[in-house]
Amino acid sequence: MSTENTTPETAGVEGFSSADVSDVQRMSYEQARAELVQTVSRLEAGGAGLEESLALWERGEALAARCQAWLDGARTRLDEVRAAAESQQAAESQQAAESQQAGEDDD
């Protein structure tokens, strides 16, 4: 396998071809996590030769990076929604305060 076509998700992961990388990059979080669990189980069970163990390890690293990318994206989306809600709440509070101040000035 070649390391010529690595991406940020596979940087530092030896032996990944562009086909391996694109396969992992197309996975949903749930798909990547399920395969990662299976890969870890196979590694923990032992019995694989050195070459197969290295391939499993590399695949696991790519799957873990994919899962992390999904989680990072979810965190970013949640932070954006939270910031928008807080901004709207602050604007509504300011508007209510201004309306109350205007009402007091009329008295």
CSV table of C-alpha atoms in Angstrom, one decimal:
chain,number,residue,atom,x,y,z
A,1,MET,CA,0.0,0.0,0.0
A,2,SER,CA,1.2,3.5,-0.7
A,3,THR,CA,1.2,6.6,1.6
A,4,GLU,CA,1.2,9.0,-1.3
A,5,ASN,CA,-2.6,9.8,-1.0
A,6,THR,CA,-2.9,10.6,2.7
A,7,THR,CA,-5.3,13.2,4.1
A,8,PRO,CA,-5.5,14.9,7.5
A,9,GLU,CA,-7.5,11.9,8.7
A,10,THR,CA,-4.7,9.4,7.8
A,11,ALA,CA,-1.6,11.6,8.2
A,12,GLY,CA,0.9,9.6,10.1
A,13,VAL,CA,-0.9,6.3,9.3
A,14,GLU,CA,1.4,4.2,7.2
A,15,GLY,CA,0.3,2.0,4.3
A,16,PHE,CA,-3.1,3.5,3.3
A,17,SER,CA,-4.0,3.7,-0.4
A,18,SER,CA,-6.4,6.2,-1.7
A,19,ALA,CA,-9.0,3.5,-2.0
A,20,ASP,CA,-8.7,2.6,1.7
A,21,VAL,CA,-8.9,6.3,2.6
A,22,SER,CA,-11.9,7.1,0.5
A,23,ASP,CA,-13.7,4.0,1.8
A,24,VAL,CA,-13.3,5.2,5.4
A,25,GLN,CA,-14.1,8.8,4.5
A,26,ARG,CA,-17.5,7.8,3.1
A,27,MET,CA,-18.5,6.0,6.3
A,28,SER,CA,-21.1,7.4,8.7
A,29,TYR,CA,-20.1,7.7,12.4
A,30,GLU,CA,-22.1,4.6,13.2
A,31,GLN,CA,-20.5,2.5,10.4
A,32,ALA,CA,-16.9,3.6,11.4
A,33,ARG,CA,-17.5,3.0,15.0
A,34,ALA,CA,-19.0,-0.5,14.4
A,35,GLU,CA,-16.0,-1.5,12.2
A,36,LEU,CA,-13.6,0.0,14.8
A,37,VAL,CA,-15.1,-2.1,17.5
A,38,GLN,CA,-14.8,-5.2,15.3
A,39,THR,CA,-11.2,-4.3,14.4
A,40,VAL,CA,-10.2,-3.8,18.1
A,41,SER,CA,-11.8,-7.1,19.0
A,42,ARG,CA,-9.9,-8.9,16.3
A,43,LEU,CA,-6.6,-7.3,17.5
A,44,GLU,CA,-7.3,-8.2,21.1
A,45,ALA,CA,-8.2,-11.8,20.2
A,46,GLY,CA,-4.7,-12.3,18.8
A,47,GLY,CA,-3.8,-15.0,16.5
A,48,ALA,CA,-3.2,-12.7,13.5
A,49,GLY,CA,0.2,-12.6,11.8
A,50,LEU,CA,2.3,-9.5,12.0
A,51,GLU,CA,1.3,-8.2,8.6
A,52,GLU,CA,-2.4,-8.7,9.3
A,53,SER,CA,-2.1,-7.1,12.7
A,54,LEU,CA,-0.4,-4.1,11.2
A,55,ALA,CA,-3.1,-3.8,8.6
A,56,LEU,CA,-5.8,-4.0,11.3
A,57,TRP,CA,-4.0,-1.4,13.4
A,58,GLU,CA,-3.7,1.0,10.5
A,59,ARG,CA,-7.4,0.5,9.6
A,60,GLY,CA,-8.3,1.1,13.2
A,61,GLU,CA,-6.4,4.3,13.2
A,62,ALA,CA,-8.2,5.5,10.1
A,63,LEU,CA,-11.6,4.5,11.6
A,64,ALA,CA,-10.8,6.2,14.9
A,65,ALA,CA,-9.8,9.4,13.0
A,66,ARG,CA,-13.1,9.3,11.1
A,67,CYS,CA,-15.1,8.9,14.3
A,68,GLN,CA,-13.2,11.8,15.8
A,69,ALA,CA,-13.9,13.9,12.7
A,70,TRP,CA,-17.7,13.2,13.0
A,71,LEU,CA,-17.6,14.0,16.8
A,72,ASP,CA,-15.6,17.3,16.1
A,73,GLY,CA,-18.2,18.2,13.5
A,74,ALA,CA,-21.1,17.5,15.8
A,75,ARG,CA,-19.4,19.6,18.6
A,76,THR,CA,-19.0,22.5,16.2
A,77,ARG,CA,-22.6,22.4,15.1
A,78,LEU,CA,-23.8,22.3,18.7
A,79,ASP,CA,-21.5,25.2,19.6
A,80,GLU,CA,-22.9,27.2,16.7
A,81,VAL,CA,-26.5,26.5,17.6
A,82,ARG,CA,-25.8,27.4,21.3
A,83,ALA,CA,-24.1,30.6,20.3
A,84,ALA,CA,-27.0,31.6,18.0
A,85,ALA,CA,-29.5,30.8,20.8
A,86,GLU,CA,-27.6,32.9,23.3
A,87,SER,CA,-27.3,35.7,20.8
A,88,GLN,CA,-31.0,35.7,20.2
A,89,GLN,CA,-31.8,35.5,23.9
A,90,ALA,CA,-29.5,38.5,24.5
A,91,ALA,CA,-31.1,40.5,21.7
A,92,GLU,CA,-34.6,39.7,23.1
A,93,SER,CA,-33.5,40.7,26.6
A,94,GLN,CA,-32.1,44.0,25.3
A,95,GLN,CA,-35.3,44.6,23.3
A,96,ALA,CA,-37.5,43.9,26.4
A,97,ALA,CA,-35.3,46.2,28.5
A,98,GLU,CA,-35.6,49.0,25.9
A,99,SER,CA,-39.4,48.5,25.7
A,100,GLN,CA,-39.7,48.6,29.5
A,101,GLN,CA,-37.5,51.8,29.6
A,102,ALA,CA,-39.6,53.4,26.9
A,103,GLY,CA,-42.8,52.6,28.9
A,104,GLU,CA,-41.3,54.1,32.0
A,105,ASP,CA,-40.3,57.2,30.2
A,106,ASP,CA,-43.9,57.7,29.0
A,107,ASP,CA,-45.2,57.7,32.6
